Amino acid sequence: MKKLFVSVPMQGRTKKDIAVSIAKMKKIAEAYEGEELELIDSYVSDETPKDCYIPVWYLSRSLEKLAMADIFIGIDDTADWPGCKIETMVANSYYIKSYKVETAKLLY
């Protein structure tokens, strides 16, 4: 089964809102692919180490998970979400099959 990495905005959102967005995007990716996909859990709940820049630390953990993906799905407007922007750039730069979802439909 192909593995799917979902990139969604997380900062300032509840765990429930994030989970709803991930579920929506998984369904969209499966519709595009025409098959069920194994979801890579991209939610990082680990405690951050001391003396680190927290957003970058979370992004690094996320990129470790992205490295396992066959397929990537993210948002189309990453201007306000630097982590999503970098995840999208990595997926595209390393030729991971990618899809984009309109941000407004996902968040609102």
mmCIF file of N, CA, C and O in Angstrom:
data_model
loop_
_atom_site.group_PDB
_atom_site.id
_atom_site.type_symbol
_atom_site.label_atom_id
_atom_site.label_comp_id
_atom_site.label_asym_id
_atom_site.label_seq_id
_atom_site.Cartn_x
_atom_site.Cartn_y
_atom_site.Cartn_z
ATOM 1 N N MET A 1 0.832 -1.173 0.000
ATOM 2 C CA MET A 1 0.000 0.000 0.000
ATOM 3 C C MET A 1 0.886 1.249 0.000
ATOM 4 O O MET A 1 1.866 1.320 0.716
ATOM 5 N N LYS A 2 0.496 2.226 -0.804
ATOM 6 C CA LYS A 2 1.254 3.473 -0.879
ATOM 7 C C LYS A 2 1.060 4.281 0.394
ATOM 8 O O LYS A 2 -0.022 4.307 0.984
ATOM 9 N N LYS A 3 2.135 4.985 0.791
ATOM 10 C CA LYS A 3 2.101 5.795 2.013
ATOM 11 C C LYS A 3 1.874 7.263 1.665
ATOM 12 O O LYS A 3 2.518 7.799 0.771
ATOM 13 N N LEU A 4 0.975 7.888 2.416
ATOM 14 C CA LEU A 4 0.574 9.267 2.184
ATOM 15 C C LEU A 4 1.034 10.162 3.322
ATOM 16 O O LEU A 4 0.773 9.880 4.491
ATOM 17 N N PHE A 5 1.675 11.275 2.965
ATOM 18 C CA PHE A 5 2.024 12.320 3.923
ATOM 19 C C PHE A 5 1.103 13.501 3.671
ATOM 20 O O PHE A 5 1.007 13.997 2.549
ATOM 21 N N VAL A 6 0.429 13.962 4.726
ATOM 22 C CA VAL A 6 -0.483 15.094 4.630
ATOM 23 C C VAL A 6 0.129 16.285 5.346
ATOM 24 O O VAL A 6 0.492 16.200 6.517
ATOM 25 N N SER A 7 0.245 17.394 4.629
ATOM 26 C CA SER A 7 0.772 18.635 5.198
ATOM 27 C C SER A 7 -0.384 19.589 5.430
ATOM 28 O O SER A 7 -1.044 20.014 4.485
ATOM 29 N N VAL A 8 -0.648 19.891 6.705
ATOM 30 C CA VAL A 8 -1.711 20.835 7.047
ATOM 31 C C VAL A 8 -1.182 21.852 8.046
ATOM 32 O O VAL A 8 -0.298 21.543 8.841
ATOM 33 N N PRO A 9 -1.735 23.060 8.028
ATOM 34 C CA PRO A 9 -1.361 24.042 9.039
ATOM 35 C C PRO A 9 -1.698 23.521 10.434
ATOM 36 O O PRO A 9 -2.771 22.962 10.653
ATOM 37 N N MET A 10 -0.776 23.690 11.360
ATOM 38 C CA MET A 10 -0.996 23.214 12.720
ATOM 39 C C MET A 10 -0.928 24.337 13.747
ATOM 40 O O MET A 10 -1.655 24.303 14.732
ATOM 41 N N GLN A 11 -0.083 25.314 13.522
ATOM 42 C CA GLN A 11 0.113 26.377 14.497
ATOM 43 C C GLN A 11 -1.189 27.129 14.749
ATOM 44 O O GLN A 11 -1.864 27.580 13.824
ATOM 45 N N GLY A 12 -1.566 27.229 16.026
ATOM 46 C CA GLY A 12 -2.760 27.960 16.411
ATOM 47 C C GLY A 12 -4.058 27.211 16.203
ATOM 48 O O GLY A 12 -5.132 27.787 16.348
ATOM 49 N N ARG A 13 -3.986 25.937 15.838
ATOM 50 C CA ARG A 13 -5.186 25.131 15.605
ATOM 51 C C ARG A 13 -5.257 24.027 16.652
ATOM 52 O O ARG A 13 -4.235 23.568 17.136
ATOM 53 N N THR A 14 -6.473 23.590 16.943
ATOM 54 C CA THR A 14 -6.647 22.519 17.920
ATOM 55 C C THR A 14 -6.294 21.173 17.289
ATOM 56 O O THR A 14 -6.323 21.028 16.060
ATOM 57 N N LYS A 15 -5.999 20.222 18.144
ATOM 58 C CA LYS A 15 -5.690 18.874 17.658
ATOM 59 C C LYS A 15 -6.882 18.312 16.874
ATOM 60 O O LYS A 15 -6.704 17.650 15.851
ATOM 61 N N LYS A 16 -8.092 18.614 17.326
ATOM 62 C CA LYS A 16 -9.294 18.144 16.633
ATOM 63 C C LYS A 16 -9.393 18.758 15.234
ATOM 64 O O LYS A 16 -9.674 18.048 14.257
ATOM 65 N N ASP A 17 -9.176 20.078 15.122
ATOM 66 C CA ASP A 17 -9.229 20.742 13.815
ATOM 67 C C ASP A 17 -8.183 20.166 12.858
ATOM 68 O O ASP A 17 -8.453 19.976 11.674
ATOM 69 N N ILE A 18 -7.016 19.899 13.392
ATOM 70 C CA ILE A 18 -5.949 19.309 12.581
ATOM 71 C C ILE A 18 -6.360 17.927 12.089
ATOM 72 O O ILE A 18 -6.203 17.596 10.910
ATOM 73 N N ALA A 19 -6.917 17.114 12.986
ATOM 74 C CA ALA A 19 -7.347 15.756 12.620
ATOM 75 C C ALA A 19 -8.430 15.786 11.544
ATOM 76 O O ALA A 19 -8.414 14.963 10.614
ATOM 77 N N VAL A 20 -9.355 16.720 11.645
ATOM 78 C CA VAL A 20 -10.415 16.853 10.635
ATOM 79 C C VAL A 20 -9.807 17.210 9.280
ATOM 80 O O VAL A 20 -10.172 16.629 8.250
ATOM 81 N N SER A 21 -8.874 18.144 9.271
ATOM 82 C CA SER A 21 -8.211 18.534 8.021
ATOM 83 C C SER A 21 -7.454 17.368 7.411
ATOM 84 O O SER A 21 -7.512 17.140 6.197
ATOM 85 N N ILE A 22 -6.742 16.618 8.226
ATOM 86 C CA ILE A 22 -5.979 15.467 7.725
ATOM 87 C C ILE A 22 -6.917 14.433 7.120
ATOM 88 O O ILE A 22 -6.648 13.888 6.039
ATOM 89 N N ALA A 23 -8.035 14.162 7.783
ATOM 90 C CA ALA A 23 -9.001 13.182 7.267
ATOM 91 C C ALA A 23 -9.569 13.630 5.917
ATOM 92 O O ALA A 23 -9.698 12.817 4.988
ATOM 93 N N LYS A 24 -9.898 14.919 5.790
ATOM 94 C CA LYS A 24 -10.402 15.450 4.516
ATOM 95 C C LYS A 24 -9.372 15.261 3.406
ATOM 96 O O LYS A 24 -9.697 14.827 2.298
ATOM 97 N N MET A 25 -8.136 15.608 3.727
ATOM 98 C CA MET A 25 -7.098 15.538 2.700
ATOM 99 C C MET A 25 -6.778 14.099 2.307
ATOM 100 O O MET A 25 -6.474 13.821 1.146
ATOM 101 N N LYS A 26 -6.856 13.189 3.254
ATOM 102 C CA LYS A 26 -6.643 11.769 2.940
ATOM 103 C C LYS A 26 -7.704 11.289 1.958
ATOM 104 O O LYS A 26 -7.394 10.623 0.960
ATOM 105 N N LYS A 27 -8.959 11.660 2.188
ATOM 106 C CA LYS A 27 -10.041 11.277 1.276
ATOM 107 C C LYS A 27 -9.817 11.844 -0.117
ATOM 108 O O LYS A 27 -10.041 11.173 -1.120
ATOM 109 N N ILE A 28 -9.360 13.086 -0.182
ATOM 110 C CA ILE A 28 -9.091 13.716 -1.477
ATOM 111 C C ILE A 28 -7.966 12.972 -2.199
ATOM 112 O O ILE A 28 -8.080 12.663 -3.390
ATOM 113 N N ALA A 29 -6.889 12.683 -1.496
ATOM 114 C CA ALA A 29 -5.765 11.970 -2.116
ATOM 115 C C ALA A 29 -6.192 10.588 -2.594
ATOM 116 O O ALA A 29 -5.790 10.150 -3.689
ATOM 117 N N GLU A 30 -6.996 9.896 -1.804
ATOM 118 C CA GLU A 30 -7.471 8.564 -2.206
ATOM 119 C C GLU A 30 -8.375 8.655 -3.433
ATOM 120 O O GLU A 30 -8.327 7.771 -4.301
ATOM 121 N N ALA A 31 -9.160 9.720 -3.550
ATOM 122 C CA ALA A 31 -9.991 9.911 -4.739
ATOM 123 C C ALA A 31 -9.112 10.118 -5.972
ATOM 124 O O ALA A 31 -9.370 9.550 -7.034
ATOM 125 N N TYR A 32 -8.063 10.929 -5.835
ATOM 126 C CA TYR A 32 -7.125 11.138 -6.948
ATOM 127 C C TYR A 32 -6.418 9.840 -7.336
ATOM 128 O O TYR A 32 -6.230 9.554 -8.515
ATOM 129 N N GLU A 33 -6.009 9.084 -6.347
ATOM 130 C CA GLU A 33 -5.240 7.863 -6.600
ATOM 131 C C GLU A 33 -6.118 6.663 -6.966
ATOM 132 O O GLU A 33 -5.628 5.695 -7.527
ATOM 133 N N GLY A 34 -7.386 6.702 -6.596
ATOM 134 C CA GLY A 34 -8.287 5.599 -6.896
ATOM 135 C C GLY A 34 -8.041 4.365 -6.043
ATOM 136 O O GLY A 34 -8.383 3.254 -6.433
ATOM 137 N N GLU A 35 -7.433 4.557 -4.881
ATOM 138 C CA GLU A 35 -7.154 3.447 -3.982
ATOM 139 C C GLU A 35 -6.940 3.954 -2.562
ATOM 140 O O GLU A 35 -6.690 5.138 -2.342
ATOM 141 N N GLU A 36 -7.039 3.040 -1.607
ATOM 142 C CA GLU A 36 -6.793 3.390 -0.218
ATOM 143 C C GLU A 36 -5.302 3.630 -0.018
ATOM 144 O O GLU A 36 -4.465 2.937 -0.598
ATOM 145 N N LEU A 37 -4.990 4.612 0.800
ATOM 146 C CA LEU A 37 -3.602 4.954 1.081
ATOM 147 C C LEU A 37 -3.339 4.822 2.573
ATOM 148 O O LEU A 37 -4.217 5.093 3.396
ATOM 149 N N GLU A 38 -2.117 4.431 2.917
ATOM 150 C CA GLU A 38 -1.715 4.348 4.314
ATOM 151 C C GLU A 38 -1.261 5.734 4.758
ATOM 152 O O GLU A 38 -0.346 6.315 4.176
ATOM 153 N N LEU A 39 -1.902 6.250 5.790
ATOM 154 C CA LEU A 39 -1.594 7.579 6.281
ATOM 155 C C LEU A 39 -0.368 7.554 7.186
ATOM 156 O O LEU A 39 -0.298 6.778 8.134
ATOM 157 N N ILE A 40 0.586 8.400 6.871
ATOM 158 C CA ILE A 40 1.728 8.622 7.761
ATOM 159 C C ILE A 40 1.282 9.661 8.775
ATOM 160 O O ILE A 40 0.874 10.759 8.396
ATOM 161 N N ASP A 41 1.340 9.328 10.029
ATOM 162 C CA ASP A 41 0.905 10.259 11.069
ATOM 163 C C ASP A 41 1.910 11.405 11.151
ATOM 164 O O ASP A 41 3.013 11.241 11.661
ATOM 165 N N SER A 42 1.520 12.567 10.637
ATOM 166 C CA SER A 42 2.440 13.707 10.591
ATOM 167 C C SER A 42 2.300 14.621 11.806
ATOM 168 O O SER A 42 2.997 15.622 11.911
ATOM 169 N N TYR A 43 1.418 14.267 12.723
ATOM 170 C CA TYR A 43 1.245 15.072 13.934
ATOM 171 C C TYR A 43 2.364 14.734 14.910
ATOM 172 O O TYR A 43 2.529 13.584 15.296
ATOM 173 N N VAL A 44 3.143 15.723 15.284
ATOM 174 C CA VAL A 44 4.266 15.511 16.198
ATOM 175 C C VAL A 44 3.838 15.959 17.592
ATOM 176 O O VAL A 44 3.544 17.133 17.807
ATOM 177 N N SER A 45 3.805 15.024 18.518
ATOM 178 C CA SER A 45 3.390 15.358 19.871
ATOM 179 C C SER A 45 4.534 15.217 20.872
ATOM 180 O O SER A 45 4.332 15.374 22.067
ATOM 181 N N ASP A 46 5.725 14.939 20.382
ATOM 182 C CA ASP A 46 6.882 14.774 21.259
ATOM 183 C C ASP A 46 7.191 16.066 22.002
ATOM 184 O O ASP A 46 6.924 17.164 21.516
ATOM 185 N N GLU A 47 7.774 15.915 23.169
ATOM 186 C CA GLU A 47 8.220 17.080 23.929
ATOM 187 C C GLU A 47 9.503 17.610 23.298
ATOM 188 O O GLU A 47 10.399 16.842 22.942
ATOM 189 N N THR A 48 9.576 18.912 23.162
ATOM 190 C CA THR A 48 10.752 19.504 22.532
ATOM 191 C C THR A 48 11.938 19.501 23.490
ATOM 192 O O THR A 48 11.759 19.633 24.699
ATOM 193 N N PRO A 49 13.132 19.355 22.946
ATOM 194 C CA PRO A 49 14.320 19.441 23.803
ATOM 195 C C PRO A 49 14.545 20.882 24.253
ATOM 196 O O PRO A 49 14.045 21.824 23.623
ATOM 197 N N LYS A 50 15.303 21.031 25.316
ATOM 198 C CA LYS A 50 15.635 22.378 25.788
ATOM 199 C C LYS A 50 16.586 23.053 24.800
ATOM 200 O O LYS A 50 17.315 22.387 24.066
ATOM 201 N N ASP A 51 16.563 24.347 24.797
ATOM 202 C CA ASP A 51 17.491 25.151 24.003
ATOM 203 C C ASP A 51 17.410 24.867 22.506
ATOM 204 O O ASP A 51 18.445 24.742 21.826
ATOM 205 N N CYS A 52 16.204 24.759 21.991
ATOM 206 C CA CYS A 52 16.051 24.611 20.544
ATOM 207 C C CYS A 52 15.039 25.635 20.054
ATOM 208 O O CYS A 52 14.259 26.180 20.832
ATOM 209 N N TYR A 53 15.077 25.903 18.763
ATOM 210 C CA TYR A 53 14.069 26.772 18.161
ATOM 211 C C TYR A 53 12.902 25.860 17.807
ATOM 212 O O TYR A 53 12.978 25.076 16.850
ATOM 213 N N ILE A 54 11.853 25.936 18.592
ATOM 214 C CA ILE A 54 10.766 24.956 18.568
ATOM 215 C C ILE A 54 10.148 24.753 17.179
ATOM 216 O O ILE A 54 9.991 23.609 16.747
ATOM 217 N N PRO A 55 9.788 25.805 16.423
ATOM 218 C CA PRO A 55 9.183 25.557 15.104
ATOM 219 C C PRO A 55 10.090 24.742 14.177
ATOM 220 O O PRO A 55 9.618 23.867 13.451
ATOM 221 N N VAL A 56 11.376 25.009 14.200
ATOM 222 C CA VAL A 56 12.311 24.273 13.342
ATOM 223 C C VAL A 56 12.437 22.823 13.822
ATOM 224 O O VAL A 56 12.517 21.895 13.016
ATOM 225 N N TRP A 57 12.429 22.625 15.129
ATOM 226 C CA TRP A 57 12.509 21.266 15.663
ATOM 227 C C TRP A 57 11.311 20.441 15.199
ATOM 228 O O TRP A 57 11.475 19.323 14.727
ATOM 229 N N TYR A 58 10.104 21.022 15.300
ATOM 230 C CA TYR A 58 8.906 20.305 14.829
ATOM 231 C C TYR A 58 8.982 20.031 13.331
ATOM 232 O O TYR A 58 8.620 18.955 12.861
ATOM 233 N N LEU A 59 9.457 21.007 12.564
ATOM 234 C CA LEU A 59 9.597 20.811 11.125
ATOM 235 C C LEU A 59 10.566 19.678 10.820
ATOM 236 O O LEU A 59 10.310 18.854 9.935
ATOM 237 N N SER A 60 11.661 19.593 11.549
ATOM 238 C CA SER A 60 12.635 18.527 11.298
ATOM 239 C C SER A 60 12.013 17.154 11.547
ATOM 240 O O SER A 60 12.270 16.210 10.806
ATOM 241 N N ARG A 61 11.193 17.046 12.568
ATOM 242 C CA ARG A 61 10.504 15.777 12.854
ATOM 243 C C ARG A 61 9.523 15.439 11.724
ATOM 244 O O ARG A 61 9.391 14.292 11.321
ATOM 245 N N SER A 62 8.864 16.467 11.226
ATOM 246 C CA SER A 62 7.926 16.283 10.136
ATOM 247 C C SER A 62 8.631 15.811 8.866
ATOM 248 O O SER A 62 8.159 14.909 8.159
ATOM 249 N N LEU A 63 9.784 16.400 8.573
ATOM 250 C CA LEU A 63 10.527 16.003 7.374
ATOM 251 C C LEU A 63 11.019 14.562 7.459
ATOM 252 O O LEU A 63 11.101 13.868 6.437
ATOM 253 N N GLU A 64 11.333 14.103 8.663
ATOM 254 C CA GLU A 64 11.692 12.686 8.830
ATOM 255 C C GLU A 64 10.543 11.795 8.377
ATOM 256 O O GLU A 64 10.765 10.761 7.742
ATOM 257 N N LYS A 65 9.332 12.192 8.693
ATOM 258 C CA LYS A 65 8.160 11.406 8.307
ATOM 259 C C LYS A 65 7.889 11.527 6.812
ATOM 260 O O LYS A 65 7.506 10.555 6.167
ATOM 261 N N LEU A 66 8.099 12.707 6.265
ATOM 262 C CA LEU A 66 7.913 12.916 4.822
ATOM 263 C C LEU A 66 8.836 12.011 4.013
ATOM 264 O O LEU A 66 8.488 11.557 2.930
ATOM 265 N N ALA A 67 9.989 11.710 4.549
ATOM 266 C CA ALA A 67 10.947 10.851 3.847
ATOM 267 C C ALA A 67 10.394 9.454 3.575
ATOM 268 O O ALA A 67 10.905 8.736 2.721
ATOM 269 N N MET A 68 9.330 9.068 4.268
ATOM 270 C CA MET A 68 8.748 7.735 4.102
ATOM 271 C C MET A 68 7.600 7.718 3.087
ATOM 272 O O MET A 68 7.043 6.676 2.797
ATOM 273 N N ALA A 69 7.240 8.865 2.528
ATOM 274 C CA ALA A 69 6.033 9.008 1.708
ATOM 275 C C ALA A 69 6.238 8.633 0.251
ATOM 276 O O ALA A 69 7.267 8.927 -0.345
ATOM 277 N N ASP A 70 5.197 8.017 -0.290
ATOM 278 C CA ASP A 70 5.093 7.796 -1.737
ATOM 279 C C ASP A 70 4.317 8.936 -2.378
ATOM 280 O O ASP A 70 4.524 9.265 -3.546
ATOM 281 N N ILE A 71 3.391 9.507 -1.597
ATOM 282 C CA ILE A 71 2.492 10.546 -2.090
ATOM 283 C C ILE A 71 2.409 11.646 -1.036
ATOM 284 O O ILE A 71 2.392 11.376 0.166
ATOM 285 N N PHE A 72 2.330 12.875 -1.513
ATOM 286 C CA PHE A 72 2.233 14.059 -0.651
ATOM 287 C C PHE A 72 0.994 14.840 -1.037
ATOM 288 O O PHE A 72 0.693 14.984 -2.224
ATOM 289 N N ILE A 73 0.279 15.347 -0.045
ATOM 290 C CA ILE A 73 -0.813 16.281 -0.319
ATOM 291 C C ILE A 73 -0.694 17.437 0.665
ATOM 292 O O ILE A 73 -0.458 17.230 1.858
ATOM 293 N N GLY A 74 -0.788 18.648 0.113
ATOM 294 C CA GLY A 74 -0.639 19.847 0.929
ATOM 295 C C GLY A 74 -1.576 20.935 0.473
ATOM 296 O O GLY A 74 -2.425 20.724 -0.401
ATOM 297 N N ILE A 75 -1.406 22.110 1.058
ATOM 298 C CA ILE A 75 -2.260 23.244 0.735
ATOM 299 C C ILE A 75 -1.666 24.063 -0.407
ATOM 300 O O ILE A 75 -0.471 24.022 -0.648
ATOM 301 N N ASP A 76 -2.544 24.807 -1.093
ATOM 302 C CA ASP A 76 -2.073 25.579 -2.248
ATOM 303 C C ASP A 76 -1.466 26.925 -1.868
ATOM 304 O O ASP A 76 -0.631 27.451 -2.578
ATOM 305 N N ASP A 77 -1.871 27.487 -0.731
ATOM 306 C CA ASP A 77 -1.377 28.799 -0.326
ATOM 307 C C ASP A 77 -0.568 28.651 0.959
ATOM 308 O O ASP A 77 -1.118 28.617 2.052
ATOM 309 N N THR A 78 0.728 28.573 0.828
ATOM 310 C CA THR A 78 1.592 28.326 1.982
ATOM 311 C C THR A 78 2.209 29.599 2.556
ATOM 312 O O THR A 78 3.023 29.525 3.469
ATOM 313 N N ALA A 79 1.804 30.765 2.051
ATOM 314 C CA ALA A 79 2.431 32.025 2.462
ATOM 315 C C ALA A 79 2.416 32.240 3.976
ATOM 316 O O ALA A 79 3.391 32.740 4.536
ATOM 317 N N ASP A 80 1.337 31.892 4.632
ATOM 318 C CA ASP A 80 1.221 32.109 6.078
ATOM 319 C C ASP A 80 1.653 30.904 6.900
ATOM 320 O O ASP A 80 1.552 30.933 8.120
ATOM 321 N N TRP A 81 2.097 29.869 6.258
ATOM 322 C CA TRP A 81 2.430 28.615 6.935
ATOM 323 C C TRP A 81 3.806 28.142 6.490
ATOM 324 O O TRP A 81 3.931 27.310 5.586
ATOM 325 N N PRO A 82 4.891 28.646 7.092
ATOM 326 C CA PRO A 82 6.236 28.311 6.618
ATOM 327 C C PRO A 82 6.558 26.818 6.666
ATOM 328 O O PRO A 82 7.270 26.317 5.796
ATOM 329 N N GLY A 83 6.049 26.090 7.654
ATOM 330 C CA GLY A 83 6.298 24.647 7.705
ATOM 331 C C GLY A 83 5.685 23.943 6.509
ATOM 332 O O GLY A 83 6.316 23.089 5.877
ATOM 333 N N CYS A 84 4.449 24.320 6.170
ATOM 334 C CA CYS A 84 3.783 23.732 5.001
ATOM 335 C C CYS A 84 4.532 24.091 3.716
ATOM 336 O O CYS A 84 4.654 23.273 2.804
ATOM 337 N N LYS A 85 5.032 25.314 3.663
ATOM 338 C CA LYS A 85 5.786 25.761 2.483
ATOM 339 C C LYS A 85 7.034 24.900 2.296
ATOM 340 O O LYS A 85 7.327 24.432 1.190
ATOM 341 N N ILE A 86 7.761 24.668 3.367
ATOM 342 C CA ILE A 86 8.989 23.871 3.270
ATOM 343 C C ILE A 86 8.672 22.413 2.948
ATOM 344 O O ILE A 86 9.347 21.798 2.108
ATOM 345 N N GLU A 87 7.642 21.852 3.571
ATOM 346 C CA GLU A 87 7.260 20.465 3.259
ATOM 347 C C GLU A 87 6.906 20.333 1.780
ATOM 348 O O GLU A 87 7.310 19.367 1.123
ATOM 349 N N THR A 88 6.174 21.317 1.246
ATOM 350 C CA THR A 88 5.805 21.295 -0.170
ATOM 351 C C THR A 88 7.042 21.403 -1.055
ATOM 352 O O THR A 88 7.177 20.671 -2.049
ATOM 353 N N MET A 89 7.951 22.299 -0.693
ATOM 354 C CA MET A 89 9.186 22.456 -1.471
ATOM 355 C C MET A 89 10.007 21.167 -1.474
ATOM 356 O O MET A 89 10.543 20.770 -2.518
ATOM 357 N N VAL A 90 10.093 20.496 -0.338
ATOM 358 C CA VAL A 90 10.852 19.246 -0.252
ATOM 359 C C VAL A 90 10.183 18.174 -1.115
ATOM 360 O O VAL A 90 10.857 17.493 -1.897
ATOM 361 N N ALA A 91 8.876 18.032 -0.988
ATOM 362 C CA ALA A 91 8.168 17.025 -1.787
ATOM 363 C C ALA A 91 8.383 17.261 -3.279
ATOM 364 O O ALA A 91 8.674 16.329 -4.033
ATOM 365 N N ASN A 92 8.273 18.505 -3.706
ATOM 366 C CA ASN A 92 8.456 18.828 -5.126
ATOM 367 C C ASN A 92 9.904 18.666 -5.563
ATOM 368 O O ASN A 92 10.178 18.148 -6.651
ATOM 369 N N SER A 93 10.836 19.100 -4.738
ATOM 370 C CA SER A 93 12.254 19.023 -5.090
ATOM 371 C C SER A 93 12.743 17.584 -5.224
ATOM 372 O O SER A 93 13.670 17.312 -5.993
ATOM 373 N N TYR A 94 12.146 16.690 -4.469
ATOM 374 C CA TYR A 94 12.562 15.293 -4.493
ATOM 375 C C TYR A 94 11.574 14.405 -5.238
ATOM 376 O O TYR A 94 11.598 13.188 -5.108
ATOM 377 N N TYR A 95 10.709 15.025 -6.033
ATOM 378 C CA TYR A 95 9.823 14.337 -6.961
ATOM 379 C C TYR A 95 8.890 13.333 -6.282
ATOM 380 O O TYR A 95 8.627 12.258 -6.828
ATOM 381 N N ILE A 96 8.394 13.698 -5.107
ATOM 382 C CA ILE A 96 7.354 12.889 -4.482
ATOM 383 C C ILE A 96 6.049 13.304 -5.149
ATOM 384 O O ILE A 96 5.741 14.502 -5.245
ATOM 385 N N LYS A 97 5.301 12.330 -5.620
ATOM 386 C CA LYS A 97 4.034 12.622 -6.276
ATOM 387 C C LYS A 97 3.193 13.480 -5.345
ATOM 388 O O LYS A 97 2.990 13.134 -4.185
ATOM 389 N N SER A 98 2.690 14.630 -5.871
ATOM 390 C CA SER A 98 2.056 15.613 -4.998
ATOM 391 C C SER A 98 0.719 16.103 -5.532
ATOM 392 O O SER A 98 0.514 16.191 -6.737
ATOM 393 N N TYR A 99 -0.131 16.471 -4.583
ATOM 394 C CA TYR A 99 -1.414 17.100 -4.864
ATOM 395 C C TYR A 99 -1.552 18.308 -3.947
ATOM 396 O O TYR A 99 -0.957 18.347 -2.876
ATOM 397 N N LYS A 100 -2.361 19.273 -4.385
ATOM 398 C CA LYS A 100 -2.621 20.457 -3.567
ATOM 399 C C LYS A 100 -4.125 20.633 -3.395
ATOM 400 O O LYS A 100 -4.899 20.366 -4.311
ATOM 401 N N VAL A 101 -4.501 21.112 -2.212
ATOM 402 C CA VAL A 101 -5.893 21.388 -1.872
ATOM 403 C C VAL A 101 -6.018 22.885 -1.619
ATOM 404 O O VAL A 101 -5.140 23.495 -1.004
ATOM 405 N N GLU A 102 -7.124 23.462 -2.059
ATOM 406 C CA GLU A 102 -7.355 24.874 -1.825
ATOM 407 C C GLU A 102 -7.452 25.119 -0.318
ATOM 408 O O GLU A 102 -8.273 24.533 0.379
ATOM 409 N N THR A 103 -6.589 25.973 0.185
ATOM 410 C CA THR A 103 -6.469 26.222 1.625
ATOM 411 C C THR A 103 -7.794 26.648 2.241
ATOM 412 O O THR A 103 -8.171 26.153 3.305
ATOM 413 N N ALA A 104 -8.523 27.524 1.591
ATOM 414 C CA ALA A 104 -9.778 28.029 2.149
ATOM 415 C C ALA A 104 -10.783 26.899 2.380
ATOM 416 O O ALA A 104 -11.508 26.895 3.369
ATOM 417 N N LYS A 105 -10.828 25.928 1.502
ATOM 418 C CA LYS A 105 -11.768 24.812 1.655
ATOM 419 C C LYS A 105 -11.371 23.914 2.809
ATOM 420 O O LYS A 105 -12.202 23.247 3.405
ATOM 421 N N LEU A 106 -10.111 23.889 3.107
ATOM 422 C CA LEU A 106 -9.610 23.013 4.165
ATOM 423 C C LEU A 106 -9.789 23.625 5.548
ATOM 424 O O LEU A 106 -10.148 22.944 6.489
ATOM 425 N N LEU A 107 -9.560 24.909 5.662
ATOM 426 C CA LEU A 107 -9.541 25.555 6.972
ATOM 427 C C LEU A 107 -10.873 26.162 7.392
ATOM 428 O O LEU A 107 -11.107 26.356 8.578
ATOM 429 N N TYR A 108 -11.724 26.472 6.430
ATOM 430 C CA TYR A 108 -12.941 27.223 6.799
ATOM 431 C C TYR A 108 -14.204 26.523 6.361
ATOM 432 O O TYR A 108 -14.225 25.682 5.573
#
